[in-house]
Short mmCIF file of C-alpha atoms in Angstrom, two decimals:
data_model
loop_
_atom_site.label_atom_id
_atom_site.label_comp_id
_atom_site.label_asym_id
_atom_site.label_seq_id
_atom_site.Cartn_x
_atom_site.Cartn_y
_atom_site.Cartn_z
CA MET A 1 102.83 99.81 142.18
CA ALA A 2 102.48 100.34 138.42
CA ARG A 3 99.06 101.27 137.12
CA ILE A 4 97.92 98.59 134.71
CA ALA A 5 95.24 98.70 132.08
CA ILE A 6 93.55 95.31 131.67
CA LEU A 7 91.65 94.39 128.50
CA SER A 8 90.10 91.13 127.56
CA ASP A 9 87.75 89.58 125.00
CA ILE A 10 88.10 92.14 122.22
CA HIS A 11 86.72 89.63 119.72
CA GLY A 12 87.59 91.42 116.47
CA ASN A 13 85.57 94.50 117.41
CA LEU A 14 87.77 97.33 116.14
CA ALA A 15 85.37 100.16 116.96
CA ALA A 16 85.20 99.06 120.57
CA LEU A 17 88.98 98.61 120.82
CA GLU A 18 89.68 102.01 119.37
CA ALA A 19 87.28 103.66 121.82
CA VAL A 20 88.84 101.80 124.80
CA LEU A 21 92.39 102.64 123.72
CA ARG A 22 91.47 106.34 123.67
CA ASP A 23 90.14 105.95 127.20
CA VAL A 24 93.28 104.04 128.21
CA GLU A 25 95.52 106.75 126.73
CA HIS A 26 93.65 109.36 128.81
CA GLU A 27 94.39 107.35 132.03
CA LYS A 28 98.05 107.02 131.16
CA PRO A 29 98.76 103.56 132.67
CA ASP A 30 102.26 102.19 133.00
CA ARG A 31 101.38 98.87 131.27
CA ILE A 32 98.68 97.25 129.26
CA VAL A 33 97.73 93.60 129.60
CA CYS A 34 95.38 91.69 127.27
CA LEU A 35 93.87 88.50 128.67
CA GLY A 36 93.07 86.86 125.31
CA ASP A 37 90.27 86.29 122.82
CA THR A 38 91.39 89.27 120.75
CA VAL A 39 89.84 87.44 117.77
CA GLY A 40 86.61 85.51 117.10
CA TYR A 41 82.96 86.68 116.83
CA GLY A 42 83.92 90.03 115.30
CA PRO A 43 84.71 91.21 111.73
CA PHE A 44 88.18 92.74 112.31
CA PRO A 45 90.40 90.01 113.87
CA ARG A 46 93.51 91.00 111.84
CA GLU A 47 93.31 94.70 112.69
CA CYS A 48 92.59 94.03 116.38
CA PHE A 49 95.38 91.49 116.76
CA ALA A 50 97.89 93.81 115.13
CA ARG A 51 96.82 96.79 117.23
CA VAL A 52 96.91 94.92 120.50
CA HIS A 53 100.41 93.67 119.81
CA GLU A 54 101.44 97.27 119.11
CA VAL A 55 100.30 98.62 122.47
CA ALA A 56 100.21 95.74 125.02
CA ASP A 57 103.09 94.63 127.18
CA LEU A 58 101.53 91.17 127.66
CA VAL A 59 99.06 89.37 125.32
CA LEU A 60 97.64 86.01 126.28
CA ALA A 61 95.98 83.48 124.03
CA GLY A 62 92.33 82.75 124.62
CA ASN A 63 90.21 79.78 123.50
CA HIS A 64 89.41 81.60 120.26
CA GLU A 65 93.07 82.03 119.40
CA LEU A 66 93.62 78.37 120.14
CA GLU A 67 90.66 77.28 118.03
CA ALA A 68 91.91 79.50 115.13
CA ALA A 69 95.46 78.20 115.37
CA LEU A 70 94.69 74.57 116.11
CA PRO A 71 91.10 73.72 115.09
CA GLY A 72 89.83 71.10 117.50
CA ASP A 73 87.72 70.64 120.55
CA GLU A 74 87.57 73.89 122.48
CA GLY A 75 83.96 73.15 123.50
CA MET A 76 82.69 75.76 121.03
CA GLU A 77 79.22 75.85 119.48
CA GLU A 78 79.14 75.70 115.68
CA ASP A 79 78.58 79.46 115.17
CA ALA A 80 81.57 80.29 117.38
CA ARG A 81 83.75 77.71 115.61
CA GLU A 82 82.69 79.07 112.22
CA MET A 83 83.78 82.59 113.24
CA ALA A 84 87.09 81.27 114.65
CA LEU A 85 87.92 79.48 111.40
CA TRP A 86 87.00 82.61 109.40
CA SER A 87 89.26 84.65 111.74
CA ALA A 88 92.13 82.22 111.12
CA ARG A 89 91.91 82.84 107.36
CA ALA A 90 91.79 86.61 107.96
CA LEU A 91 94.88 86.44 110.20
CA GLU A 92 97.16 84.54 107.77
CA GLY A 93 100.51 86.20 107.16
CA LEU A 94 100.21 88.67 110.08
CA ALA A 95 103.59 88.53 111.86
CA PRO A 96 102.40 88.55 115.48
CA TRP A 97 99.73 86.00 114.69
CA GLU A 98 102.16 83.65 112.90
CA ARG A 99 104.41 83.89 116.02
CA MET A 100 101.60 82.98 118.34
CA ARG A 101 100.33 80.22 116.07
CA ALA A 102 103.77 78.67 115.94
CA ALA A 103 104.11 78.87 119.67
CA LEU A 104 100.69 77.31 120.19
CA ALA A 105 101.54 74.49 117.83
CA ALA A 106 104.87 73.88 119.60
CA GLY A 107 102.92 73.42 122.86
CA PRO A 108 101.87 73.15 125.47
CA ALA A 109 99.26 75.52 123.99
CA GLU A 110 97.75 76.36 127.40
CA ALA A 111 101.00 77.83 128.56
CA LEU A 112 100.29 80.87 126.42
CA SER A 113 96.97 81.45 128.26
CA ILE A 114 98.40 81.91 131.78
CA ARG A 115 101.25 83.93 133.33
CA GLN A 116 102.28 84.55 136.87
CA GLU A 117 104.08 87.75 137.85
CA GLY A 118 104.80 88.24 141.56
CA HIS A 119 101.52 88.57 143.42
CA ILE A 120 99.39 88.43 140.24
CA THR A 121 98.13 85.58 138.07
CA TRP A 122 97.10 86.55 134.53
CA VAL A 123 94.87 83.93 132.89
CA HIS A 124 92.22 83.81 130.15
CA GLY A 125 89.97 81.46 132.06
CA ALA A 126 91.19 79.77 135.25
CA PRO A 127 94.32 77.98 136.41
CA GLU A 128 94.57 74.29 135.41
CA GLU A 129 92.09 74.90 132.52
CA PRO A 130 93.19 78.30 131.27
CA THR A 131 91.16 78.32 128.03
CA LEU A 132 88.10 76.31 129.19
CA ARG A 133 87.10 77.06 132.77
CA TYR A 134 84.89 80.01 133.56
CA VAL A 135 85.22 81.93 136.85
CA TRP A 136 81.46 82.18 137.07
CA PRO A 137 78.76 81.08 139.50
CA GLY A 138 76.58 79.46 136.86
CA TYR A 139 72.94 79.83 135.96
CA ARG A 140 71.22 82.74 137.72
CA THR A 141 68.06 80.65 138.28
CA HIS A 142 70.06 78.42 140.62
CA TYR A 143 71.50 81.16 142.81
CA LEU A 144 68.98 80.52 145.59
CA SER A 145 68.08 76.89 145.15
CA LEU A 146 71.68 75.72 144.84
CA ASN A 147 73.35 78.40 147.03
CA PRO A 148 75.60 76.08 149.14
CA GLN A 149 76.76 74.13 146.05
CA ILE A 150 77.54 77.30 144.03
CA ASP A 151 79.26 78.75 147.09
CA GLN A 152 81.47 75.69 147.38
CA PHE A 153 82.30 75.81 143.65
CA LEU A 154 83.32 79.46 143.88
CA GLN A 155 85.52 78.72 146.89
CA GLU A 156 87.26 76.00 144.89
CA LEU A 157 87.79 78.45 142.00
CA LEU A 158 89.25 81.01 144.37
CA ALA A 159 91.63 78.41 145.76
CA ARG A 160 92.96 77.54 142.27
CA PHE A 161 94.70 80.94 142.19
CA THR A 162 97.86 80.73 144.28
CA THR A 163 98.56 84.44 144.15
CA PRO A 164 96.69 87.09 146.18
CA HIS A 165 95.27 88.73 143.04
CA GLY A 166 94.24 87.02 139.80
CA PHE A 167 92.90 88.46 136.60
CA CYS A 168 90.80 86.50 134.14
CA GLY A 169 88.46 87.08 131.19
CA HIS A 170 86.40 84.56 129.28
CA THR A 171 82.98 85.38 130.82
CA HIS A 172 82.55 88.86 129.24
CA VAL A 173 81.23 90.17 132.55
CA PRO A 174 83.22 92.52 134.86
CA ALA A 175 83.43 90.99 138.34
CA ILE A 176 85.35 90.43 141.54
CA LEU A 177 85.37 87.02 143.22
CA THR A 178 86.38 87.07 146.88
CA THR A 179 85.39 85.72 150.28
CA TYR A 180 82.32 86.79 152.21
CA GLU A 181 84.57 88.02 155.03
CA ASP A 182 85.85 90.71 152.66
CA ARG A 183 82.30 91.96 152.02
CA GLU A 184 83.27 95.43 153.31
CA LEU A 185 85.06 95.95 150.01
CA PHE A 186 81.68 96.54 148.42
CA SER A 187 79.92 99.57 149.72
CA ILE A 188 76.14 99.63 149.60
CA SER A 189 76.51 102.99 147.85
CA GLN A 190 78.16 101.25 144.88
CA ASP A 191 76.14 100.24 141.87
CA TRP A 192 75.62 96.52 142.01
CA ASN A 193 74.45 94.50 138.98
CA ARG A 194 71.90 92.59 140.94
CA THR A 195 71.09 90.25 138.05
CA PHE A 196 74.54 88.71 138.04
CA THR A 197 75.91 89.22 141.56
CA PHE A 198 75.99 86.11 143.77
CA VAL A 199 76.31 86.22 147.58
CA GLY A 200 76.91 82.92 149.42
CA PRO A 201 77.83 82.14 153.04
CA ARG A 202 81.57 82.09 152.25
CA SER A 203 81.97 83.83 148.83
CA ILE A 204 80.93 86.90 146.92
CA PHE A 205 80.82 87.18 143.20
CA TYR A 206 80.37 90.92 142.82
CA VAL A 207 79.38 92.40 139.42
CA PRO A 208 79.60 96.21 139.14
CA GLN A 209 77.15 98.27 137.18
CA GLY A 210 78.60 101.08 135.20
CA MET A 211 81.76 102.96 136.14
CA THR A 212 82.82 101.64 139.57
CA MET A 213 85.85 101.86 141.78
CA VAL A 214 86.68 99.15 144.31
CA GLY A 215 89.50 99.83 146.74
CA GLY A 216 91.17 98.13 149.67
CA LEU A 217 92.24 95.06 147.69
CA HIS A 218 95.83 94.96 149.06
CA GLY A 219 96.34 91.97 151.34
CA ARG A 220 93.05 90.34 150.31
CA LYS A 221 92.45 87.39 148.01
CA ALA A 222 90.60 88.59 144.91
CA ILE A 223 89.97 87.42 141.38
CA ILE A 224 89.07 90.21 138.99
CA ASN A 225 87.47 90.22 135.58
CA PRO A 226 87.74 93.45 133.56
CA GLY A 227 84.75 92.53 131.37
CA SER A 228 84.75 92.40 127.62
CA VAL A 229 85.94 95.17 125.25
CA GLY A 230 84.20 93.79 122.19
CA GLN A 231 81.23 91.72 123.29
CA PRO A 232 79.91 92.60 126.81
CA ARG A 233 77.32 90.18 128.25
CA ASP A 234 76.16 92.01 131.36
CA ARG A 235 73.33 93.77 129.54
CA ASP A 236 75.43 96.91 129.09
CA PRO A 237 76.53 97.28 125.43
CA ARG A 238 79.34 99.72 126.27
CA ALA A 239 82.94 98.40 125.96
CA ALA A 240 84.53 97.39 129.26
CA TRP A 241 88.04 97.45 130.66
CA ALA A 242 89.74 97.88 134.06
CA LEU A 243 92.47 100.02 135.58
CA TYR A 244 94.45 98.36 138.48
CA ASP A 245 97.06 99.76 140.83
CA GLY A 246 97.61 96.90 143.34
CA ASP A 247 95.07 98.21 145.86
CA SER A 248 92.13 99.30 143.75
CA VAL A 249 90.45 98.46 140.48
CA PHE A 250 88.42 100.92 138.42
CA PHE A 251 85.92 99.28 136.17
CA ARG A 252 85.38 101.53 133.19
CA ARG A 253 82.77 101.59 130.46
CA VAL A 254 83.13 103.34 127.09
CA GLU A 255 80.54 104.25 124.52
CA TYR A 256 81.38 103.17 120.99
CA ALA A 257 79.59 103.01 117.63
CA PHE A 258 78.54 99.35 117.74
CA SER A 259 76.51 99.93 114.62
CA ARG A 260 79.75 100.00 112.63
CA THR A 261 80.65 96.56 113.88
CA GLN A 262 77.19 95.28 113.24
CA ALA A 263 77.25 96.53 109.63
CA ALA A 264 80.63 94.96 109.02
CA LEU A 265 79.48 91.66 110.49
CA ARG A 266 76.51 91.46 108.16
CA GLU A 267 78.89 91.59 105.19
CA LEU A 268 81.07 88.61 106.22
CA SER A 269 81.38 85.51 104.14
CA VAL A 270 79.89 83.29 106.88
CA SER A 271 76.42 81.85 107.38
CA LYS A 272 73.61 84.38 107.69
CA ALA A 273 72.63 82.84 111.00
CA SER A 274 76.07 83.52 112.46
CA ARG A 275 76.20 87.04 110.97
CA ASP A 276 72.83 88.00 112.42
CA TYR A 277 73.38 86.35 115.80
CA PHE A 278 76.67 88.07 116.56
CA ALA A 279 75.51 91.41 115.16
CA ASP A 280 72.22 91.54 116.99
CA ARG A 281 73.61 90.71 120.44
CA LEU A 282 76.06 93.66 120.35
CA GLY A 283 73.26 96.16 120.81
CA ARG A 284 71.80 94.22 123.71
CA GLY A 285 75.02 93.66 125.69
CA GLU A 286 74.48 89.96 125.85
#
């Protein structure tokens, strides 16, 4: 099968995108897929959107593209909505953005956030709610006390994907969701992010730590998140992406100069609270 580079949640972070694309070029994939949220949060939405449309074979719309194109109720907090609206102004007149905005307006908007190709589903969030639903076990403090309920919820999320393999973004955390019976996919020698990984009686939500390869996926049901290029939230500030070949996925992390993005954020014409919040979290990876 073709080797596919999977990017998601770039969020206007040009320094992170440039670093990831250099790493992608080194790996020489056959295709590049972007799962959405190329804009929002970051200071370079126009540059990132243009660059992604130059290099990617498939670009989905995320909830931030939808909010920028059709301001409304995407369930965003005020700081995120403020950045989405600022991004919309920065994107005006850019040809690929105007095409996406027109397509989103023509509707149904959610159709631009999900695509099925053979045995793969590409989606920003999750099927049925492609810009809203998170493939995520929920609050970590509930992992033990609500283990059966979370386990059932993850089983339901897994069932929403009708193809053997699915790829989603939206959470900003690299992960594989699969069944507990496929636990042998995850060797004890691998680096597990024990803060975010969930293990239930029937499901595993595995979060890798650092550069990690997981093989043996062919013939197994698995939902894979490559993590976030521009705003990781797994307490690792390095940019994240994934390389997939049909049987294995290589979760990759890339160092980049996040101070460049922080400096540019602090100069934006948005509220100081938003500038500081989105700048500060980049260095913490959260």
